[in-house]
C-alpha cells in the first residue's frame, strides 16, 4: 500500500456483550507513509466517533407529533423524502413522514440562531433502538457525526462530510458530467499513489465534485480493465483545499479495493436483500457493471476545473462561512453534542450535525430519496441539466 493504513474497532459500538465479529464496527485511518502515526490516530478517533454514535443519552427528549411541535421543531417540509414511485416499490423500507404521528424527539441547537429546537431522535441517533413505523422516513447512517479535540473543528468536519455526501448522491443519481481535477491540485503524495496504481494497470480518474456550497470535494474512480473482481472502485474526499480533497479521495478509493474483493453474500442478490454498507459497492465493482460509470469515464472530458476558492484555514472563520452559505441558501443546519464521559475525559468532543435540506447519500438502492427537492435543484444551480425522476441513474450507489 502506498500510504499508511490503520484499522481500529470498538466492537459493535453498542453496550452489551456477546457480539459476533461480523457485527463489529471497523474504522480506518489513512495518511502518507511518513505520517503513519496520524493514520493510527484517525482510526482511533473514528472508533471514538462510532462509540459516541451509540450513546442514546443525548439530553432532553420527548414524545409528540410534529403538529404539536409546530414552530418549535425542525420543519418537516425540509426532511428528505422518497418519491411516490419509491414508496410503492416492493422492498422499500421507507415510510412517508406523518406529521400527526407521535415519535421521539431530541433537543438540538440551531447553528444560525443558537436557539434550541426539537429534531426527530432517529435523525440525531443512527443507532436508535426499536425504530417505530412512523420513524422509518429517514435513512440511519453515520453522516454528520464528527469527533475532534477542537469542538469547532468537529462541527466543521461534520458539515463538510454532509456536503460531500450531498454531492455524491446528486452526482450519481443525476449522472453529472463532472470536470476533471486540475493537475495543479495533485500533490506529491497523491501523484505517488496514482503512479502506484498505474504500475498495477489501474487508471485513476479525478473529478471536481464541488457543488454550490463551495466545499472542495473530489470524486475518484479507479478503472482496472484486467480485474475480474474489482473493475471499478470509487472514493471521495473533502478538505479546505482541493489538494487535501484529492489526497483523501485517492487514498479512499485505493484502500477500499481490498475490502471489495473480500468474500461475502451473493453479489447479485436482489436490492431488497441489501443490508451491508458495501453491498452496492461490491456489486458495482463487477466487470458486468462497468458501463454504469460511462457518464464519467467513458466519454472524453476536455473541461478541467480550477477548483473552488479554498476554505479559510482558521476553523471558526471556515465554520461561520459555511453556516452563512447554508443560511443564505435557505437551509437550516442544527447540531447536538453527543460527547460521552469517556471522550470528554480524553479531551474529545463528539457532535452530530443535521442539514435536512441537503440530499442524503443512501446505500440502500430502494431508498434514494428521489422526492427531495434538492436532488433536482442542485444540478441547475451548478449549470448542469436536471434529469426528471424517470431518467435518474438506476444503478446502486457505488461508494461504501
Short mmCIF file of C-alpha atoms in Angstrom, two decimals:
data_model
loop_
_atom_site.label_atom_id
_atom_site.label_comp_id
_atom_site.label_asym_id
_atom_site.label_seq_id
_atom_site.Cartn_x
_atom_site.Cartn_y
_atom_site.Cartn_z
CA UNK A 1 0.00 0.00 0.00
CA UNK A 2 1.47 3.39 -1.00
CA UNK A 3 0.27 5.02 2.24
CA UNK A 4 -0.14 4.12 5.88
CA UNK A 5 -3.46 2.42 6.65
CA UNK A 6 -4.64 1.63 10.17
CA UNK A 7 -7.82 -0.07 11.33
CA UNK A 8 -9.48 0.10 14.73
CA UNK A 9 -12.62 -1.44 16.18
CA UNK A 10 -14.90 -0.64 19.09
CA UNK A 11 -16.76 -3.91 18.82
CA UNK A 12 -20.33 -3.24 17.79
CA UNK A 13 -20.22 0.27 19.19
CA UNK A 14 -23.22 -0.65 21.30
CA UNK A 15 -23.30 -1.59 25.00
CA UNK A 16 -23.58 -5.27 25.91
CA UNK A 17 -21.62 -8.46 25.42
CA UNK A 18 -21.70 -11.39 23.03
CA UNK A 19 -21.46 -9.50 19.74
CA UNK A 20 -20.18 -11.52 16.79
CA UNK A 21 -17.09 -10.33 14.94
CA UNK A 22 -19.09 -9.83 11.72
CA UNK A 23 -21.14 -7.19 13.53
CA UNK A 24 -18.12 -5.23 14.76
CA UNK A 25 -17.60 -1.68 13.59
CA UNK A 26 -14.23 -1.31 11.85
CA UNK A 27 -12.76 2.16 11.46
CA UNK A 28 -9.99 3.29 9.14
CA UNK A 29 -7.28 5.87 9.15
CA UNK A 30 -5.09 6.72 6.16
CA UNK A 31 -2.16 9.10 5.83
CA UNK A 32 1.11 9.46 3.90
CA UNK A 33 3.69 6.83 4.89
CA UNK A 34 5.86 9.41 6.64
CA UNK A 35 2.91 10.30 8.87
CA UNK A 36 1.82 6.80 9.88
CA UNK A 37 1.08 7.82 13.45
CA UNK A 38 -1.55 10.24 12.14
CA UNK A 39 -3.27 7.37 10.32
CA UNK A 40 -3.38 5.44 13.59
CA UNK A 41 -4.80 8.48 15.39
CA UNK A 42 -7.52 8.94 12.75
CA UNK A 43 -8.62 5.32 13.02
CA UNK A 44 -8.87 5.62 16.81
CA UNK A 45 -10.77 8.91 16.53
CA UNK A 46 -13.23 7.31 14.11
CA UNK A 47 -13.66 4.48 16.60
CA UNK A 48 -14.46 7.07 19.25
CA UNK A 49 -16.94 8.65 16.84
CA UNK A 50 -18.73 5.32 16.33
CA UNK A 51 -18.79 4.80 20.08
CA UNK A 52 -20.37 8.23 20.54
CA UNK A 53 -22.98 7.34 17.92
CA UNK A 54 -24.21 4.55 20.17
CA UNK A 55 -24.81 6.98 23.02
CA UNK A 56 -28.55 7.30 23.49
CA UNK A 57 -28.41 9.72 26.41
CA UNK A 58 -28.41 12.86 24.29
CA UNK A 59 -30.09 15.34 26.60
CA UNK A 60 -33.75 16.31 26.80
CA UNK A 61 -36.18 14.10 24.89
CA UNK A 62 -39.93 13.89 24.47
CA UNK A 63 -42.66 12.12 22.53
CA UNK A 64 -45.01 14.20 20.40
CA UNK A 65 -46.23 14.78 16.87
CA UNK A 66 -44.79 17.36 14.50
CA UNK A 67 -48.10 19.18 14.56
CA UNK A 68 -47.89 19.54 18.33
CA UNK A 69 -44.36 20.93 18.00
CA UNK A 70 -45.09 23.27 15.10
CA UNK A 71 -42.83 26.31 15.44
CA UNK A 72 -40.63 24.50 17.97
CA UNK A 73 -39.13 21.77 15.78
CA UNK A 74 -37.04 21.35 12.66
CA UNK A 75 -39.65 21.82 9.96
CA UNK A 76 -40.84 18.55 8.34
CA UNK A 77 -41.03 20.28 4.96
CA UNK A 78 -37.23 20.22 4.97
CA UNK A 79 -36.87 16.46 5.53
CA UNK A 80 -35.61 14.34 2.64
CA UNK A 81 -38.39 12.21 1.24
CA UNK A 82 -38.77 9.25 -1.06
CA UNK A 83 -40.91 9.68 -4.16
CA UNK A 84 -44.29 8.02 -4.59
CA UNK A 85 -42.69 5.58 -7.02
CA UNK A 86 -40.06 4.59 -4.46
CA UNK A 87 -42.58 4.17 -1.66
CA UNK A 88 -44.66 1.78 -3.74
CA UNK A 89 -41.67 -0.32 -4.86
CA UNK A 90 -41.67 -3.78 -3.23
CA UNK A 91 -38.86 -3.97 -0.67
CA UNK A 92 -38.64 -0.23 0.02
CA UNK A 93 -38.17 0.22 3.78
CA UNK A 94 -39.08 3.91 3.84
CA UNK A 95 -42.32 5.39 5.10
CA UNK A 96 -43.66 8.88 4.36
CA UNK A 97 -43.35 11.30 7.27
CA UNK A 98 -46.63 11.63 9.16
CA UNK A 99 -46.95 14.97 10.94
CA UNK A 100 -49.76 13.61 13.12
CA UNK A 101 -47.84 10.55 14.38
CA UNK A 102 -46.25 10.51 17.83
CA UNK A 103 -42.49 9.95 17.53
CA UNK A 104 -39.43 10.53 19.70
CA UNK A 105 -37.73 13.93 19.58
CA UNK A 106 -34.39 15.16 20.93
CA UNK A 107 -33.02 18.63 21.57
CA UNK A 108 -30.58 20.24 19.14
CA UNK A 109 -29.17 23.72 18.57
CA UNK A 110 -29.88 25.83 15.50
CA UNK A 111 -26.47 26.80 14.11
CA UNK A 112 -27.79 30.09 12.71
CA UNK A 113 -29.78 31.44 15.65
CA UNK A 114 -28.24 29.47 18.53
CA UNK A 115 -31.72 28.57 19.75
CA UNK A 116 -32.83 25.15 20.91
CA UNK A 117 -35.15 23.15 18.69
CA UNK A 118 -36.67 19.68 18.55
CA UNK A 119 -35.36 17.18 15.99
CA UNK A 120 -36.65 13.63 15.37
CA UNK A 121 -34.48 11.39 17.55
CA UNK A 122 -33.98 8.96 14.67
CA UNK A 123 -32.27 11.74 12.68
CA UNK A 124 -29.86 12.50 15.54
CA UNK A 125 -29.12 8.93 16.69
CA UNK A 126 -28.49 6.44 13.87
CA UNK A 127 -28.15 3.59 16.41
CA UNK A 128 -31.57 4.30 17.91
CA UNK A 129 -33.14 1.02 19.01
CA UNK A 130 -36.63 -0.23 18.25
CA UNK A 131 -37.29 2.17 15.41
CA UNK A 132 -41.05 2.55 15.04
CA UNK A 133 -43.00 2.53 11.77
CA UNK A 134 -43.58 6.28 11.94
CA UNK A 135 -39.81 6.84 12.34
CA UNK A 136 -38.84 4.99 9.15
CA UNK A 137 -38.95 8.11 7.00
CA UNK A 138 -35.16 8.56 7.15
CA UNK A 139 -32.04 6.50 6.47
CA UNK A 140 -29.98 5.67 9.54
CA UNK A 141 -26.36 6.39 8.67
CA UNK A 142 -23.32 7.98 10.31
CA UNK A 143 -23.18 11.04 8.01
CA UNK A 144 -22.82 14.19 10.10
CA UNK A 145 -21.06 12.62 13.06
CA UNK A 146 -17.64 14.00 13.92
CA UNK A 147 -15.12 13.78 16.76
CA UNK A 148 -12.25 16.21 17.33
CA UNK A 149 -10.19 17.72 20.11
CA UNK A 150 -11.47 21.13 18.94
CA UNK A 151 -15.29 21.43 19.09
CA UNK A 152 -15.27 23.92 16.21
CA UNK A 153 -13.26 21.55 14.03
CA UNK A 154 -15.71 18.78 14.94
CA UNK A 155 -18.67 20.82 13.67
CA UNK A 156 -16.75 21.95 10.60
CA UNK A 157 -15.81 18.36 9.79
CA UNK A 158 -19.41 17.24 10.17
CA UNK A 159 -20.70 19.91 7.78
CA UNK A 160 -18.01 19.06 5.22
CA UNK A 161 -18.95 15.38 5.38
CA UNK A 162 -22.65 16.17 4.86
CA UNK A 163 -21.74 18.40 1.90
CA UNK A 164 -19.59 15.60 0.47
CA UNK A 165 -22.41 13.03 0.78
CA UNK A 166 -24.86 15.51 -0.76
CA UNK A 167 -22.52 15.84 -3.72
CA UNK A 168 -22.04 12.07 -4.06
CA UNK A 169 -25.78 11.44 -4.07
CA UNK A 170 -26.56 14.22 -6.55
CA UNK A 171 -23.72 13.46 -8.97
CA UNK A 172 -24.54 9.75 -9.08
CA UNK A 173 -28.32 9.99 -9.37
CA UNK A 174 -28.20 12.91 -11.81
CA UNK A 175 -25.23 11.44 -13.73
CA UNK A 176 -23.41 14.77 -13.70
CA UNK A 177 -20.61 15.04 -16.31
CA UNK A 178 -18.11 16.45 -13.83
CA UNK A 179 -14.96 18.26 -14.96
CA UNK A 180 -11.54 16.75 -14.32
CA UNK A 181 -9.39 17.99 -11.47
CA UNK A 182 -6.60 20.34 -12.46
CA UNK A 183 -3.18 18.68 -12.25
CA UNK A 184 -2.05 21.58 -10.04
CA UNK A 185 -4.21 20.10 -7.26
CA UNK A 186 -2.33 16.78 -7.34
CA UNK A 187 0.24 16.78 -4.57
CA UNK A 188 3.41 14.69 -4.48
CA UNK A 189 1.66 12.24 -2.15
CA UNK A 190 -1.33 11.88 -4.48
CA UNK A 191 0.97 11.55 -7.50
CA UNK A 192 2.82 8.67 -5.81
CA UNK A 193 -0.45 6.84 -5.16
CA UNK A 194 -1.57 7.41 -8.75
CA UNK A 195 1.75 6.05 -10.02
CA UNK A 196 1.48 3.05 -7.67
CA UNK A 197 -1.89 2.27 -9.26
CA UNK A 198 -0.58 2.84 -12.80
CA UNK A 199 2.17 0.25 -12.25
CA UNK A 200 -0.62 -2.20 -11.43
CA UNK A 201 -2.55 -1.28 -14.60
CA UNK A 202 -5.14 0.77 -12.74
CA UNK A 203 -6.18 4.14 -14.16
CA UNK A 204 -7.08 6.90 -11.70
CA UNK A 205 -9.77 9.39 -12.73
CA UNK A 206 -10.23 12.51 -10.59
CA UNK A 207 -13.30 14.73 -10.87
CA UNK A 208 -14.23 18.01 -9.22
CA UNK A 209 -17.48 17.21 -7.39
CA UNK A 210 -17.76 20.56 -5.61
CA UNK A 211 -21.35 21.81 -5.61
CA UNK A 212 -22.93 25.17 -4.76
CA UNK A 213 -21.79 25.27 -1.11
CA UNK A 214 -18.18 25.57 -2.26
CA UNK A 215 -16.79 22.77 -0.06
CA UNK A 216 -13.81 21.37 -2.04
CA UNK A 217 -14.89 17.83 -2.99
CA UNK A 218 -13.19 15.27 -5.21
CA UNK A 219 -14.63 12.08 -6.70
CA UNK A 220 -12.13 9.37 -7.64
CA UNK A 221 -12.87 6.44 -9.95
CA UNK A 222 -10.36 3.59 -10.32
CA UNK A 223 -10.55 1.63 -13.58
CA UNK A 224 -8.85 -1.76 -13.72
CA UNK A 225 -9.70 -3.26 -17.11
CA UNK A 226 -7.89 -6.54 -16.31
CA UNK A 227 -9.55 -7.12 -12.93
CA UNK A 228 -12.37 -9.68 -12.94
CA UNK A 229 -13.40 -8.90 -9.37
CA UNK A 230 -12.98 -5.14 -8.95
CA UNK A 231 -13.26 -3.47 -12.35
CA UNK A 232 -14.36 -0.14 -10.83
CA UNK A 233 -13.87 1.32 -7.37
CA UNK A 234 -14.66 4.81 -6.13
CA UNK A 235 -13.63 7.10 -3.32
CA UNK A 236 -14.28 10.68 -2.32
CA UNK A 237 -12.72 13.37 -0.19
CA UNK A 238 -13.30 16.88 1.08
CA UNK A 239 -10.94 19.39 2.61
CA UNK A 240 -10.29 23.07 2.97
CA UNK A 241 -8.33 22.88 -0.27
CA UNK A 242 -8.60 20.73 -3.38
CA UNK A 243 -5.12 19.33 -2.73
CA UNK A 244 -6.19 17.68 0.52
CA UNK A 245 -9.51 16.55 -1.02
CA UNK A 246 -7.59 14.84 -3.84
CA UNK A 247 -5.32 13.01 -1.39
CA UNK A 248 -8.27 11.76 0.66
CA UNK A 249 -10.16 10.62 -2.43
CA UNK A 250 -7.31 8.61 -3.97
CA UNK A 251 -6.44 7.06 -0.59
CA UNK A 252 -10.04 6.04 -0.01
CA UNK A 253 -10.53 4.57 -3.47
CA UNK A 254 -7.23 2.68 -3.37
CA UNK A 255 -7.75 1.49 0.20
CA UNK A 256 -11.23 0.12 -0.40
CA UNK A 257 -10.31 -2.21 -3.25
CA UNK A 258 -9.09 -4.88 -0.83
CA UNK A 259 -12.35 -5.00 1.08
CA UNK A 260 -14.31 -5.14 -2.18
CA UNK A 261 -12.53 -8.39 -3.00
CA UNK A 262 -13.45 -9.97 0.32
CA UNK A 263 -15.88 -12.84 0.39
CA UNK A 264 -19.46 -12.08 1.22
CA UNK A 265 -23.01 -12.78 0.22
CA UNK A 266 -24.13 -13.25 -3.36
CA UNK A 267 -23.11 -10.03 -5.11
CA UNK A 268 -26.07 -10.29 -7.47
CA UNK A 269 -28.75 -10.62 -4.81
CA UNK A 270 -31.97 -8.55 -5.02
CA UNK A 271 -31.75 -4.96 -3.86
CA UNK A 272 -34.29 -5.73 -1.14
CA UNK A 273 -31.69 -8.04 0.45
CA UNK A 274 -29.03 -5.32 0.75
CA UNK A 275 -28.01 -4.92 4.39
CA UNK A 276 -24.27 -4.15 4.45
CA UNK A 277 -22.96 -0.67 3.61
CA UNK A 278 -20.72 -2.19 0.93
CA UNK A 279 -23.27 -4.41 -0.85
CA UNK A 280 -23.76 -1.83 -3.58
CA UNK A 281 -20.05 -1.07 -3.90
CA UNK A 282 -19.12 -4.74 -4.31
CA UNK A 283 -21.87 -5.23 -6.89
CA UNK A 284 -20.87 -2.15 -8.84
CA UNK A 285 -17.24 -3.29 -8.85
CA UNK A 286 -18.11 -6.28 -11.08
CA UNK A 287 -16.94 -6.09 -14.73
CA UNK A 288 -20.51 -6.54 -15.99
CA UNK A 289 -21.46 -3.18 -14.47
CA UNK A 290 -18.61 -1.02 -15.77
CA UNK A 291 -20.88 0.78 -18.23
CA UNK A 292 -22.64 2.44 -15.29
CA UNK A 293 -19.60 4.72 -14.93
CA UNK A 294 -19.51 5.76 -18.59
CA UNK A 295 -21.08 9.16 -17.89
CA UNK A 296 -17.79 9.95 -16.11
CA UNK A 297 -15.04 7.75 -17.55
CA UNK A 298 -16.48 6.57 -20.84
CA UNK A 299 -16.54 9.88 -22.66
CA UNK A 300 -13.75 12.37 -23.45
CA UNK A 301 -13.53 15.12 -20.84
CA UNK A 302 -11.85 18.25 -22.07
CA UNK A 303 -13.06 20.51 -19.27
CA UNK A 304 -10.62 20.94 -16.40
CA UNK A 305 -11.72 22.63 -13.20
CA UNK A 306 -9.58 25.16 -11.41
CA UNK A 307 -11.43 24.18 -8.24
CA UNK A 308 -13.32 26.30 -5.73
CA UNK A 309 -11.81 29.02 -3.57
CA UNK A 310 -10.18 27.29 -0.57
CA UNK A 311 -11.95 27.48 2.77
CA UNK A 312 -10.23 29.61 5.44
CA UNK A 313 -7.61 27.81 7.48
CA UNK A 314 -8.98 29.24 10.72
CA UNK A 315 -11.70 26.77 11.81
CA UNK A 316 -14.05 29.36 13.31
CA UNK A 317 -13.87 31.53 10.20
CA UNK A 318 -14.45 28.50 7.96
CA UNK A 319 -17.39 27.31 10.08
CA UNK A 320 -19.02 30.73 10.11
CA UNK A 321 -18.60 30.98 6.34
CA UNK A 322 -20.30 27.63 5.69
CA UNK A 323 -23.13 28.31 8.12
CA UNK A 324 -23.70 31.67 6.38
CA UNK A 325 -23.77 29.94 2.99
CA UNK A 326 -26.28 27.38 4.23
CA UNK A 327 -28.45 30.10 5.73
CA UNK A 328 -28.20 32.16 2.54
CA UNK A 329 -29.40 29.13 0.57
CA UNK A 330 -32.46 28.86 2.81
CA UNK A 331 -31.15 25.84 4.70
CA UNK A 332 -31.28 25.19 8.44
CA UNK A 333 -28.30 23.31 9.98
CA UNK A 334 -28.62 22.06 13.57
CA UNK A 335 -26.25 20.19 15.86
CA UNK A 336 -26.30 18.16 19.06
CA UNK A 337 -23.43 17.44 21.45
CA UNK A 338 -23.06 13.66 21.85
CA UNK A 339 -19.81 13.71 23.83
CA UNK A 340 -19.67 10.81 26.26
CA UNK A 341 -17.99 10.97 29.63
CA UNK A 342 -15.11 8.83 28.34
CA UNK A 343 -14.48 11.07 25.32
CA UNK A 344 -14.65 14.23 27.42
CA UNK A 345 -12.09 12.72 29.79
CA UNK A 346 -9.52 12.47 26.97
CA UNK A 347 -10.32 15.89 25.53
CA UNK A 348 -12.53 14.89 22.59
CA UNK A 349 -15.86 16.37 21.53
CA UNK A 350 -18.46 14.39 19.56
CA UNK A 351 -21.12 16.23 17.59
CA UNK A 352 -23.95 15.29 15.28
CA UNK A 353 -24.91 17.84 12.62
CA UNK A 354 -28.15 17.52 10.66
CA UNK A 355 -28.85 19.51 7.48
CA UNK A 356 -32.10 18.01 6.14
CA UNK A 357 -32.21 20.40 3.17
CA UNK A 358 -29.24 18.62 1.56
CA UNK A 359 -29.54 15.34 -0.34
CA UNK A 360 -28.69 12.29 1.79
CA UNK A 361 -26.41 9.61 0.37
CA UNK A 362 -28.13 6.26 0.88
CA UNK A 363 -26.51 2.86 0.29
CA UNK A 364 -30.00 1.31 0.06
CA UNK A 365 -30.85 1.19 -3.69
CA UNK A 366 -34.59 1.21 -2.92
CA UNK A 367 -34.39 4.26 -0.67
CA UNK A 368 -32.68 7.08 -2.59
CA UNK A 369 -34.98 9.98 -1.58
CA UNK A 370 -35.94 10.83 -5.13
CA UNK A 371 -38.74 13.05 -3.90
CA UNK A 372 -36.37 15.54 -2.26
CA UNK A 373 -36.31 18.94 -3.98
CA UNK A 374 -32.53 19.28 -3.52
CA UNK A 375 -31.89 16.44 -5.97
CA UNK A 376 -33.39 18.46 -8.81
CA UNK A 377 -32.34 21.98 -7.79
CA UNK A 378 -28.63 21.35 -7.17
CA UNK A 379 -27.69 20.47 -10.78
CA UNK A 380 -29.38 23.62 -12.08
CA UNK A 381 -27.54 25.74 -9.50
CA UNK A 382 -24.26 24.41 -10.92
CA UNK A 383 -25.22 24.91 -14.57
CA UNK A 384 -26.00 21.24 -15.30
CA UNK A 385 -29.18 19.84 -16.80
CA UNK A 386 -31.54 18.35 -14.21
CA UNK A 387 -32.93 14.91 -15.04
CA UNK A 388 -36.52 14.06 -14.11
CA UNK A 389 -37.10 11.11 -11.78
CA UNK A 390 -37.72 8.60 -14.56
CA UNK A 391 -34.29 9.36 -16.06
CA UNK A 392 -32.24 9.21 -12.85
CA UNK A 393 -29.38 6.75 -12.51
CA UNK A 394 -30.91 3.32 -11.76
CA UNK A 395 -27.65 1.76 -10.52
CA UNK A 396 -26.87 1.32 -6.78
CA UNK A 397 -24.63 3.83 -5.04
CA UNK A 398 -21.05 2.55 -5.63
CA UNK A 399 -19.49 4.26 -2.63
CA UNK A 400 -19.42 2.28 0.61
#
